[in-house]
mmCIF file of C-alpha atoms and ligand atoms in Angstrom:
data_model
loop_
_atom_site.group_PDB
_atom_site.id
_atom_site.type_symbol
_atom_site.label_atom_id
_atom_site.label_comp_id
_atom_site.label_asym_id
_atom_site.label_seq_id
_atom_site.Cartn_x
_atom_site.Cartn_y
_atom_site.Cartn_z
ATOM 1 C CA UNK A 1 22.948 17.092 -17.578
ATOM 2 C CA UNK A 2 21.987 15.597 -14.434
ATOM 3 C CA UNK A 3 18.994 12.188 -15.097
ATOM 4 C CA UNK A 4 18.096 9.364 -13.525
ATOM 5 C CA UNK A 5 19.234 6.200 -14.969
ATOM 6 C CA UNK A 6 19.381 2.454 -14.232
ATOM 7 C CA UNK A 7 21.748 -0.480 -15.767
ATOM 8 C CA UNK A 8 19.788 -2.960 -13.864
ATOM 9 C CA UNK A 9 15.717 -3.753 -13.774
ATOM 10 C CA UNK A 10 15.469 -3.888 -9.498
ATOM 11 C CA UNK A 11 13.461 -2.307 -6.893
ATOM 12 C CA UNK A 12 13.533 1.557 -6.196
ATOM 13 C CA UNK A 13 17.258 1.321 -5.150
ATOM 14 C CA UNK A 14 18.342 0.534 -9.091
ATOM 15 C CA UNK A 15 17.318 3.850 -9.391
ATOM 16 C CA UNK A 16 20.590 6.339 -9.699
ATOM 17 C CA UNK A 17 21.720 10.063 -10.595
ATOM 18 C CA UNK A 18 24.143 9.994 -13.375
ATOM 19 C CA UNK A 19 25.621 12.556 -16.047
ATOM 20 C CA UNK A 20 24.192 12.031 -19.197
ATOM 21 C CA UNK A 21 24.717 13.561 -22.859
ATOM 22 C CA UNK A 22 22.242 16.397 -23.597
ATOM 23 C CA UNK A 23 19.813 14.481 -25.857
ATOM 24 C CA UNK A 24 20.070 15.456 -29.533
ATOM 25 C CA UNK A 25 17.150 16.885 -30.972
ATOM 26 C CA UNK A 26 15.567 15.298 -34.495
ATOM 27 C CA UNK A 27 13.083 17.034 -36.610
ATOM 28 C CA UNK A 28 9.817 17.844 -35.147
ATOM 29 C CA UNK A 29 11.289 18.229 -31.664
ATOM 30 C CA UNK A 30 11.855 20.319 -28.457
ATOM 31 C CA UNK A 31 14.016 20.622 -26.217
ATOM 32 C CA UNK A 32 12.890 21.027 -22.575
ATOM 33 C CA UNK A 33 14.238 22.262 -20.071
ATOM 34 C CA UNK A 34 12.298 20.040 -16.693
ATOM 35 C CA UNK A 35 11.146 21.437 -13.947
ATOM 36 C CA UNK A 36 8.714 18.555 -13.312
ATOM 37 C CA UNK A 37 8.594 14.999 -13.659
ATOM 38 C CA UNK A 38 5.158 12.470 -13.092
ATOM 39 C CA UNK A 39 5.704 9.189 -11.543
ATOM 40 C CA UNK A 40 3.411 7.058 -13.004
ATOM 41 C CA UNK A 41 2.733 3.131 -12.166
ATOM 42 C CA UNK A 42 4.123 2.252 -15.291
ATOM 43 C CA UNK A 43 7.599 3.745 -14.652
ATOM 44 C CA UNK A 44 8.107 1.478 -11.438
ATOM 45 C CA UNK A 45 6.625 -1.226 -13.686
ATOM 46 C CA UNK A 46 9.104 -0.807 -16.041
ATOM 47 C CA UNK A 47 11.870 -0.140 -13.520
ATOM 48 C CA UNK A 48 11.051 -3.304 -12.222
ATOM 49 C CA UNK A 49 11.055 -5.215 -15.653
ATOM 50 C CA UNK A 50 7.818 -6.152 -15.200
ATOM 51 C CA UNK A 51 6.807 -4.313 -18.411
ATOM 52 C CA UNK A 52 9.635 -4.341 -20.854
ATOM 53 C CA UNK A 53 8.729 -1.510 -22.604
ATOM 54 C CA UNK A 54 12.357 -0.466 -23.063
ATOM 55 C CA UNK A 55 14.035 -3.653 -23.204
ATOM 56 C CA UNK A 56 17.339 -4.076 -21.248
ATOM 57 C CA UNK A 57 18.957 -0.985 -19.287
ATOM 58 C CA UNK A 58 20.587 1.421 -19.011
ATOM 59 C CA UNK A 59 17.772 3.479 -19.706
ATOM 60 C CA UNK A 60 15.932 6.328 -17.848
ATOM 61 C CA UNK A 61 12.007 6.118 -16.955
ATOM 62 C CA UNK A 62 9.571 8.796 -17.084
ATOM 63 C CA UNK A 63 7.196 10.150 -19.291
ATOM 64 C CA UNK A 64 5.514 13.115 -17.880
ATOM 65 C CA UNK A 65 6.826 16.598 -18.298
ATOM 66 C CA UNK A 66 6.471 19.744 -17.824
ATOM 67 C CA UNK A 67 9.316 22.624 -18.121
ATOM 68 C CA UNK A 68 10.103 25.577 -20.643
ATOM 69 C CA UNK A 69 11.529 24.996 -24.130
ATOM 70 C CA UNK A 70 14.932 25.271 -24.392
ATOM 71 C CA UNK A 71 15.676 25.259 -28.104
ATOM 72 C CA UNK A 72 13.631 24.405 -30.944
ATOM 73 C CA UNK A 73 14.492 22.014 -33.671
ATOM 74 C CA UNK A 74 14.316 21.678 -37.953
ATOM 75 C CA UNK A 75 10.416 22.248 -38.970
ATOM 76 C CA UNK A 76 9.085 23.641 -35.479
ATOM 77 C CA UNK A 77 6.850 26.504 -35.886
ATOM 78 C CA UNK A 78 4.475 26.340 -33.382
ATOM 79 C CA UNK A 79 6.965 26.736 -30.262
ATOM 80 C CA UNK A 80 9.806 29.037 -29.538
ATOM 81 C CA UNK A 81 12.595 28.778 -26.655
ATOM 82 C CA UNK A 82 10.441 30.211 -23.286
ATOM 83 C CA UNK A 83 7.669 28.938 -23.808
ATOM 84 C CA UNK A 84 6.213 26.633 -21.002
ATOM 85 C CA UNK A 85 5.042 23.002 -22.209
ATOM 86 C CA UNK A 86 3.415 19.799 -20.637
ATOM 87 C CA UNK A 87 2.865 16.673 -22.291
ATOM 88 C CA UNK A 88 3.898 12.764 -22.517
ATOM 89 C CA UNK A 89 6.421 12.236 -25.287
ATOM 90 C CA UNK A 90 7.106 9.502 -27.119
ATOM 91 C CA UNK A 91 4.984 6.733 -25.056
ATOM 92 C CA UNK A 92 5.639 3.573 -25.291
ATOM 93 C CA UNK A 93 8.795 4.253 -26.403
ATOM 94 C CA UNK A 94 11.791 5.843 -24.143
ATOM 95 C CA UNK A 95 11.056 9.707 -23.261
ATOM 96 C CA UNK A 96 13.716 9.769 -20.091
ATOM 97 C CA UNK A 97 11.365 12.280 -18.638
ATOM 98 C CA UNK A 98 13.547 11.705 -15.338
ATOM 99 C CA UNK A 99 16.174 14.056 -16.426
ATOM 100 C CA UNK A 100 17.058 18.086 -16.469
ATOM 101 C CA UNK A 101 16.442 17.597 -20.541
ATOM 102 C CA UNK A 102 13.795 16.222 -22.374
ATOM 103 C CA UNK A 103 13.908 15.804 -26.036
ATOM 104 C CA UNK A 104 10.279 15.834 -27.112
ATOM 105 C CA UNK A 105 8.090 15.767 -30.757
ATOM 106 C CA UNK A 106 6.006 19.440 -30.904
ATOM 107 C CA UNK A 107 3.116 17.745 -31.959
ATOM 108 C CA UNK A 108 2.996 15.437 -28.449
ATOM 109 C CA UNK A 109 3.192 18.889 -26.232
ATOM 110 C CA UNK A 110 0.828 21.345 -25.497
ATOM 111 C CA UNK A 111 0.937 25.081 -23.619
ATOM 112 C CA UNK A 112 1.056 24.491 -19.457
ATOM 113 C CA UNK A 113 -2.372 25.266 -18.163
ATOM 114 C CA UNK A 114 -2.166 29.534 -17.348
ATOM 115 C CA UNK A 115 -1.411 29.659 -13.405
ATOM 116 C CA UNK A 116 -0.426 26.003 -13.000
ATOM 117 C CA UNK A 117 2.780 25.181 -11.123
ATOM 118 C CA UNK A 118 4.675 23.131 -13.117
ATOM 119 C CA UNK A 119 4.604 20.801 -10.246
ATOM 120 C CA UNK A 120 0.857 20.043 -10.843
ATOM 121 C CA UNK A 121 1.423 20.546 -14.412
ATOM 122 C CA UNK A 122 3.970 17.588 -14.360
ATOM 123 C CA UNK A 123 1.710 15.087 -12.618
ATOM 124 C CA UNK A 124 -0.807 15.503 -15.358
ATOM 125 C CA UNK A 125 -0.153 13.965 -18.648
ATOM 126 C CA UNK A 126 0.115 10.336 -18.309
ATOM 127 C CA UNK A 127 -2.788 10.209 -16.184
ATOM 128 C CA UNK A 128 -5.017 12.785 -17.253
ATOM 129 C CA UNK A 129 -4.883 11.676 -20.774
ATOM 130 C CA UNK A 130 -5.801 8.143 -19.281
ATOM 131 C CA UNK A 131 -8.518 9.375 -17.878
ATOM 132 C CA UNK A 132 -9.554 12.255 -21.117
ATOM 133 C CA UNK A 133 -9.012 8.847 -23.553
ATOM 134 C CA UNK A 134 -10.635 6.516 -21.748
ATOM 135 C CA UNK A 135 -13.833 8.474 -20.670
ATOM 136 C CA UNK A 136 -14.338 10.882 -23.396
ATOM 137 C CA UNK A 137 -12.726 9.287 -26.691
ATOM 138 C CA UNK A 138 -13.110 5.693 -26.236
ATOM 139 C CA UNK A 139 -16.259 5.977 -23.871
ATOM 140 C CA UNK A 140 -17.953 8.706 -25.161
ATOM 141 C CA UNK A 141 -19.718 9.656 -21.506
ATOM 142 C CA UNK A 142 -22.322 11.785 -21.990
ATOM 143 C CA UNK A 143 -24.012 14.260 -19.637
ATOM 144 C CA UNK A 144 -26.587 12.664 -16.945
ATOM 145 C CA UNK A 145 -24.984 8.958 -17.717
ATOM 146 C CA UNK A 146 -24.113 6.949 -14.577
ATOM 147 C CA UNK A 147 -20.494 6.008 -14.367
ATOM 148 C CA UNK A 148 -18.504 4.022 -12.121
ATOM 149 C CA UNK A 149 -15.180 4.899 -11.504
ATOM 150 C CA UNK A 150 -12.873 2.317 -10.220
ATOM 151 C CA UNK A 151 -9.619 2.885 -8.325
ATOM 152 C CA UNK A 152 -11.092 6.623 -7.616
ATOM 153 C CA UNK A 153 -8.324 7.590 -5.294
ATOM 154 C CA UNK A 154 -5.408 7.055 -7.523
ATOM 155 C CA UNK A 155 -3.257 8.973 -9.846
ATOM 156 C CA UNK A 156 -5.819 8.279 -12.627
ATOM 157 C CA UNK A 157 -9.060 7.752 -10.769
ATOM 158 C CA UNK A 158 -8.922 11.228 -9.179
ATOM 159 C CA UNK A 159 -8.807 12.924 -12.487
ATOM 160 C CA UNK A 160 -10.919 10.518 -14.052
ATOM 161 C CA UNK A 161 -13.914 11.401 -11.428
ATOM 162 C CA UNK A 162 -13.503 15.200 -12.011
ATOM 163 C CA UNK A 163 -13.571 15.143 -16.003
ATOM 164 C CA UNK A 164 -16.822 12.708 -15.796
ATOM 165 C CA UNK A 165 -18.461 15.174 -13.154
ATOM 166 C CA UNK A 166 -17.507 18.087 -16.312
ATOM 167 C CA UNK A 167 -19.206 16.324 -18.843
ATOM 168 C CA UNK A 168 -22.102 16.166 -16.517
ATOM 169 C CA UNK A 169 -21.894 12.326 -15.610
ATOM 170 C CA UNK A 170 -23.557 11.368 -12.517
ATOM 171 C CA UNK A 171 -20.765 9.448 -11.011
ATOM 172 C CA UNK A 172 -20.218 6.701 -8.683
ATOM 173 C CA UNK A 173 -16.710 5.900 -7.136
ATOM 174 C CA UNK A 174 -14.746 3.191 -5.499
ATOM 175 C CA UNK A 175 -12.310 3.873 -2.701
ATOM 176 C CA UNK A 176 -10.460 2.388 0.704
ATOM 177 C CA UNK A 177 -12.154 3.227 3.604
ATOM 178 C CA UNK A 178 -9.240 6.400 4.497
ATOM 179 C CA UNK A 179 -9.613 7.973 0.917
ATOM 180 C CA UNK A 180 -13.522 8.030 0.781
ATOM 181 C CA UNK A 181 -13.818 11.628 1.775
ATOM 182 C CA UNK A 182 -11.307 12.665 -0.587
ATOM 183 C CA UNK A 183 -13.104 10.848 -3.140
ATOM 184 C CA UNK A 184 -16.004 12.748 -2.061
ATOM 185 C CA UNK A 185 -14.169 16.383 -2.189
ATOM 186 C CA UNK A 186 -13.551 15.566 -5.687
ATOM 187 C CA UNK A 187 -17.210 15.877 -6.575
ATOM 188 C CA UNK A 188 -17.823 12.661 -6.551
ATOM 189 C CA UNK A 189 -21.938 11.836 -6.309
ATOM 190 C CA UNK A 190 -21.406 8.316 -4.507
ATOM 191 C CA UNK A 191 -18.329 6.838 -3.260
ATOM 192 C CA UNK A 192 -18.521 3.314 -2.389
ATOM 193 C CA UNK A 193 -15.908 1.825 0.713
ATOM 194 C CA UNK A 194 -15.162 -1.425 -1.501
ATOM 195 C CA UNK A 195 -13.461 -3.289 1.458
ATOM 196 C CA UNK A 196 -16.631 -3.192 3.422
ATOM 197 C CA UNK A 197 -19.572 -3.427 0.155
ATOM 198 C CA UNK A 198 -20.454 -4.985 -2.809
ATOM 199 C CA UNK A 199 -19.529 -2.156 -5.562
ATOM 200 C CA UNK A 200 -22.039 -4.247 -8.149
ATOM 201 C CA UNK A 201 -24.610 -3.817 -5.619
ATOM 202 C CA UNK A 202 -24.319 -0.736 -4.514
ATOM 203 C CA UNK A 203 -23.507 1.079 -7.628
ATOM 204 C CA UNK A 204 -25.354 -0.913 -10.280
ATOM 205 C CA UNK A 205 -26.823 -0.543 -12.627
ATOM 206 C CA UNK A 206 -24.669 1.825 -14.553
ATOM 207 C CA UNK A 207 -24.045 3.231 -18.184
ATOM 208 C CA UNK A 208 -19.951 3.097 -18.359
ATOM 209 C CA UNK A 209 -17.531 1.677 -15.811
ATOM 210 C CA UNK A 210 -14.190 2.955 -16.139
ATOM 211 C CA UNK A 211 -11.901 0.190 -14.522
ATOM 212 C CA UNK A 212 -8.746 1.212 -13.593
ATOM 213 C CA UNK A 213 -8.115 -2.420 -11.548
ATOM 214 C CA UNK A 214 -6.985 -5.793 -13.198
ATOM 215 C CA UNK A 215 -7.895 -9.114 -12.150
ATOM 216 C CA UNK A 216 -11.325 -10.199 -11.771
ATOM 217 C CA UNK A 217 -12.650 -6.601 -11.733
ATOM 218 C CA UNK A 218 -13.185 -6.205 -15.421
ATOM 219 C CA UNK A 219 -15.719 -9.312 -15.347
ATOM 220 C CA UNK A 220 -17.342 -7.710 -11.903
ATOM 221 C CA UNK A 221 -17.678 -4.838 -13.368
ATOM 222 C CA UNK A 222 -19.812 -5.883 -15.807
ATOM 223 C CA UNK A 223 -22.913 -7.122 -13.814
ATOM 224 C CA UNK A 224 -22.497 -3.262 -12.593
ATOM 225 C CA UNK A 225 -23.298 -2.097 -16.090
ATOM 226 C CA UNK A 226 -27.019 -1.928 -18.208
ATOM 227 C CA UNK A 227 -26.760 -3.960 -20.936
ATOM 228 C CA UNK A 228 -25.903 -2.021 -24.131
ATOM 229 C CA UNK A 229 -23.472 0.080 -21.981
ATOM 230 C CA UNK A 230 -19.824 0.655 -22.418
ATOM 231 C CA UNK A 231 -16.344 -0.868 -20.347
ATOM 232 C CA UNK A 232 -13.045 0.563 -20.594
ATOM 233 C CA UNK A 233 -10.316 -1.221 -19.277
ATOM 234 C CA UNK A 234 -7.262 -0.163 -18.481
ATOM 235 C CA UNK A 235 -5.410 -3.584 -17.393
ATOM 236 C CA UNK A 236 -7.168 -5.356 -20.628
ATOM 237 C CA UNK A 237 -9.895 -7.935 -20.170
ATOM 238 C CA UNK A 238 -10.244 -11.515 -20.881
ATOM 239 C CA UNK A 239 -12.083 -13.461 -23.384
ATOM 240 C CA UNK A 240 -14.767 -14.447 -20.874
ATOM 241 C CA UNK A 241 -15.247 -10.584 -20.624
ATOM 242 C CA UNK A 242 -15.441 -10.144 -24.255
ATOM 243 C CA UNK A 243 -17.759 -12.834 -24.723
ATOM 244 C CA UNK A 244 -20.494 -12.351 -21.496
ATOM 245 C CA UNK A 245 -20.093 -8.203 -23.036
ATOM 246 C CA UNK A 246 -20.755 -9.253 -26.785
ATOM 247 C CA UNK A 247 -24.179 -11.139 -25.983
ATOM 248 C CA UNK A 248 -25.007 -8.052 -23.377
ATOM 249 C CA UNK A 249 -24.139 -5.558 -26.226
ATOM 250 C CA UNK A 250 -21.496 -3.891 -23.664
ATOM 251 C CA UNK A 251 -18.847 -2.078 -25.608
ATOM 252 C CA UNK A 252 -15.320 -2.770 -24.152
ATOM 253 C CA UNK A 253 -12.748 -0.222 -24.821
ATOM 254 C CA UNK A 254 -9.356 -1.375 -23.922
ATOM 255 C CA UNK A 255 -7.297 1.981 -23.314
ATOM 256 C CA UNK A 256 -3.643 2.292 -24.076
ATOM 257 C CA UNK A 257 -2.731 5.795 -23.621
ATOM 258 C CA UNK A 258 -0.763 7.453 -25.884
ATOM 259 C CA UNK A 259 0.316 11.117 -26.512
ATOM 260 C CA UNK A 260 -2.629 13.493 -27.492
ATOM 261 C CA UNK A 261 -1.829 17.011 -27.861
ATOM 262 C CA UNK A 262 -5.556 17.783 -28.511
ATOM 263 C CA UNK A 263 -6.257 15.648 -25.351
ATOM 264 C CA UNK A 264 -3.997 17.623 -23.284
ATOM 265 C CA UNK A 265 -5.544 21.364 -24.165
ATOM 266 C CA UNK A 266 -8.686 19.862 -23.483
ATOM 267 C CA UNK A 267 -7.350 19.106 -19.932
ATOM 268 C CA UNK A 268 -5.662 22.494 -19.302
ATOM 269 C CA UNK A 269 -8.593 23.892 -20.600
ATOM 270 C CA UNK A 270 -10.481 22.621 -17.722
ATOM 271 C CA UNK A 271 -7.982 23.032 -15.314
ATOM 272 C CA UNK A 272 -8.319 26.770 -16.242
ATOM 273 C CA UNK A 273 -11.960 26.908 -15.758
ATOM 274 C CA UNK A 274 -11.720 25.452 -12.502
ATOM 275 C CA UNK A 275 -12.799 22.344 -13.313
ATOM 276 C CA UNK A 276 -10.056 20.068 -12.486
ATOM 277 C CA UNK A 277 -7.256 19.543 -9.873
ATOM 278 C CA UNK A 278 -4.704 17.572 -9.616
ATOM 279 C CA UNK A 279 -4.008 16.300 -6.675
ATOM 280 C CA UNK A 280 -0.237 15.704 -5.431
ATOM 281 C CA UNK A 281 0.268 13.282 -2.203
ATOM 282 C CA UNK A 282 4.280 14.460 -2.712
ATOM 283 C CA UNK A 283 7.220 15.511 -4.519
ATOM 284 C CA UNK A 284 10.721 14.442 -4.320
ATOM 285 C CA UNK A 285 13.940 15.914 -6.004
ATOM 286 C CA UNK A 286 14.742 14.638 -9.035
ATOM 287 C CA UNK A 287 17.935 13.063 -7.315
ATOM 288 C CA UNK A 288 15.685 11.391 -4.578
ATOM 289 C CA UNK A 289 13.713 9.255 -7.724
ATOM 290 C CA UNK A 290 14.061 6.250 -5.637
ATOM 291 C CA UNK A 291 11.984 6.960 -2.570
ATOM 292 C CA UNK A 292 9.338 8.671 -5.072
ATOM 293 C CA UNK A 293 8.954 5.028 -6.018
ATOM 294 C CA UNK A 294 9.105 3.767 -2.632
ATOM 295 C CA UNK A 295 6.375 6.088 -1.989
ATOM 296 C CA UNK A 296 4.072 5.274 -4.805
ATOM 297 C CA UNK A 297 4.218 1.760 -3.951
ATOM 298 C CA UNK A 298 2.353 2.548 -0.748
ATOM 299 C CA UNK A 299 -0.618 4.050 -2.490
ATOM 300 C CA UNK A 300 -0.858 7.497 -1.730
ATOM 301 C CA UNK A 301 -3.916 9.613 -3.127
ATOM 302 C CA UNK A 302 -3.513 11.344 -5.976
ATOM 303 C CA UNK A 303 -0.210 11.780 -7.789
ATOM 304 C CA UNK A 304 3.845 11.827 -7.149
ATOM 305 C CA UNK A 305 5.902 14.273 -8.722
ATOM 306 C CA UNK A 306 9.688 14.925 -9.143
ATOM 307 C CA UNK A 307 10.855 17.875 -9.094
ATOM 308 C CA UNK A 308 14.090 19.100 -11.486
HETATM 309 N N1 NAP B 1 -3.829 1.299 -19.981
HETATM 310 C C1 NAP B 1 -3.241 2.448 -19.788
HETATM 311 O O1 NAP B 1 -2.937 3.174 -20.749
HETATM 312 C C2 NAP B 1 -2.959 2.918 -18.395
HETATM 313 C C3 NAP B 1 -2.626 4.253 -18.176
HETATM 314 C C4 NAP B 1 -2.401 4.683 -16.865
HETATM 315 C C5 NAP B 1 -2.491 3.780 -15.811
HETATM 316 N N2 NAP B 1 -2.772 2.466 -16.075
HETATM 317 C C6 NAP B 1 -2.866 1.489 -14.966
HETATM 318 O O2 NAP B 1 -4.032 1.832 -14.233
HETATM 319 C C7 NAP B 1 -3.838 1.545 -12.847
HETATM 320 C C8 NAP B 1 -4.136 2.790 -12.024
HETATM 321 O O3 NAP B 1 -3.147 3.766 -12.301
HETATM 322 P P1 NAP B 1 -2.916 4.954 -11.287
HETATM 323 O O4 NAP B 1 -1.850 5.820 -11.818
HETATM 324 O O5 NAP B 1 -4.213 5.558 -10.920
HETATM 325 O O6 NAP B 1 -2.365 4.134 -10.023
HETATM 326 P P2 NAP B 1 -2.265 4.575 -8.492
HETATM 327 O O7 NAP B 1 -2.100 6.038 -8.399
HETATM 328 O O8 NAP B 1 -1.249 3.682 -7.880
HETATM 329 O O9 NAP B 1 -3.708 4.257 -7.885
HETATM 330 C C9 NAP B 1 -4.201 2.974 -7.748
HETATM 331 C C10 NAP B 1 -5.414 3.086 -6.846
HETATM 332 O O10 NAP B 1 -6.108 1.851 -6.809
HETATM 333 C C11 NAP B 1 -6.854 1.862 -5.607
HETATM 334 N N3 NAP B 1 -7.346 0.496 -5.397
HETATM 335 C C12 NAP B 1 -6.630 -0.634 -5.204
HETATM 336 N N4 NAP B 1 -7.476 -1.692 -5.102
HETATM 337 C C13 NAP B 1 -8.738 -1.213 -5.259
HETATM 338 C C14 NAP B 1 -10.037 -1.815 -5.286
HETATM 339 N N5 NAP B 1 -10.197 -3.122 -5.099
HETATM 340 N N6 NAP B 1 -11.130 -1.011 -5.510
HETATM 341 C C15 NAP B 1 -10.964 0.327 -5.703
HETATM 342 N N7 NAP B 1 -9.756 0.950 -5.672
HETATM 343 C C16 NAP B 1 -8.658 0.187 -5.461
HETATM 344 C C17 NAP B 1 -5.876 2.392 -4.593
HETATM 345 O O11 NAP B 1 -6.474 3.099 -3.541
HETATM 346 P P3 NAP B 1 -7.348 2.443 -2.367
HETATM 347 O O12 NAP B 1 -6.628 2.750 -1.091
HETATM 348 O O13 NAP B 1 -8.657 3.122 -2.490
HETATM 349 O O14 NAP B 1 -7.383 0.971 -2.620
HETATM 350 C C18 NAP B 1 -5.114 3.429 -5.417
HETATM 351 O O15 NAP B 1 -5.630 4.724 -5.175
HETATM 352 C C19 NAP B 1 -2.382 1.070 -12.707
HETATM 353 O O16 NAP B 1 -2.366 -0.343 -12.699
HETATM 354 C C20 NAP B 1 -1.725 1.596 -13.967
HETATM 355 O O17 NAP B 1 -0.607 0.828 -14.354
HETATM 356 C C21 NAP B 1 -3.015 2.022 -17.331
#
């Protein structure tokens, strides 16, 4: 089968089609037969080597998938060869969702959202999870709370400001100056240009932040929020963070996302009410992997997708 793989960690040029061996399925798992792969941040990351996650190459990157299931293996009940799938399998570990075939647990897939290309269905997982994990599981947002949404225009930001808006958040959102009105046609109530204001100002205070930047942002972000209120944090936070949000009785939830079937029928479930889009700046062909990256290291809105 035709994947992506790399035998050096390098910029997007490492990135090259190969033949591979069909992967061999263990108990519990699907086969799937691609038709769409997310690129995600952390698959340029570990590209890179920046994030080791899979230790030396060769190895192929990608997590996000979404296709039809090609044959089922020992102790699958729940899906049969046809039927259409999403999901991120096997995160942290290697998934070599860049590839025609994906070998993936059951348990870490769910049904493709009814009348959702796979395209869109592909860019989901990774981020939308993010964004389901981090708001509703770890942050428990509640209807008519205030939350600021960092990084609004991004992969996970754009999701993250529709499923607050669903769970009836009033929310408040951060964006470059040429993304605001998209960040707007997302529902958001606010969106705040951060090059030209003070986001503490402007959108304080607040009940959760969702912080999807590293840095000094997580410690900003905090004289955004009410005291007793709650911080995820996607890039972790430091002990200074910790300690200013442990006399403030600020909750921080550090989010590590990590395969969720229950997660991801929650998100096609509002994708089918109408609730959620994703948005896609672009897709490549699988075989063009390497200018996907390119691309996503420019910053488009939204999400990149290959296709397969
Ligand atoms: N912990 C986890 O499990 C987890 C999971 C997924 C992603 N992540 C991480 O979360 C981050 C976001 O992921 P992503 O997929 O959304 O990335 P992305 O699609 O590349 O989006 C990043 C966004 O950040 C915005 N941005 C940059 N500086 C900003 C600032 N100062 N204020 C507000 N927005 C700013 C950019 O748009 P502007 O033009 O508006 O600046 C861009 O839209 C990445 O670092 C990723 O690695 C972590």
């Amino acid at each position: 089968m035709r994947a992506i793989t790399q035998t050096t960690v390098g910029g997007p040029e490492v990135l090259e089609l190969a033949d591979l061996p069909t992967p061999r399925l263990k108990p519990g798992e699907v086969l799937i037969r691609a038709r769409a792969a997310g690129v995600n941040p952390v698959d340029a990351a570990v590209r890179g080597g920046y994030y080791p996650l899979l230790g030396e190459p060769a190895f192929t990157v990608g997590w996000d998938v979404s296709g039809t299931v090609e044959a089922v293996g020992a102790g699958v009940s729940d899906l049969a060869p046809g039927d259409e799938v999403f999901g991120m399998p096997h995160f942290p570990a290697e998934a070599a969702a860049y590839a025609e075939l994906v070998a993936a647990p059951a348990s870490e897939l769910a049904r493709k959202p009814k009348g959702l290309d796979h395209v869109y269905a592909g860019a989901l997982p990774l981020a939308g999870l993010t964004a389901w994990q981090g708001l509703v599981t770890a942050g428990r947002v509640k209807p008519g709370d205030r939350v600021l949404i960092q990084a609004a225009a991004g992969g996970v930001g754009h999701l993250a400001v529709q499923i607050a808006k669903a769970r009836g958040a009033y929310v408040i959102a951060t964006a470059s100056p040429g993304k605001v009105e998209f960040v707007r046609s997302l529902g958001a109530d606010e969106v705040i240009d951060y090059t030209s204001n003070d986001f503490v100002e402007k959108a304080g205070p607040v009940d959760l932040v969702f912080e999807a930047l590293g840095g000094d942002h997580p410690e900003k972000s905090l004289k955004a929020l009410k005291d007793g209120g709650t911080l995820v944090v996607l890039l972790g936070a430091t002990d200074r963070v910790a300690k200013e949000a442990a006399e403030r009785g600020i909750r921080v939830e550090p989010i590590s996302v990590r395969p969720d079937r229950a997660g991801l029928q929650e998100l096609a479930k509002l994708i089918e009410a109408g609730k959620l889009k994703v948005h896609v700046a672009r897709s490549f062909p699988l075989a063009e992997a390497a200018a996907a990256h390119a691309f996503l290291a420019g910053k488009p809105s939204g999400k990149v997708v290959l296709t397969v």
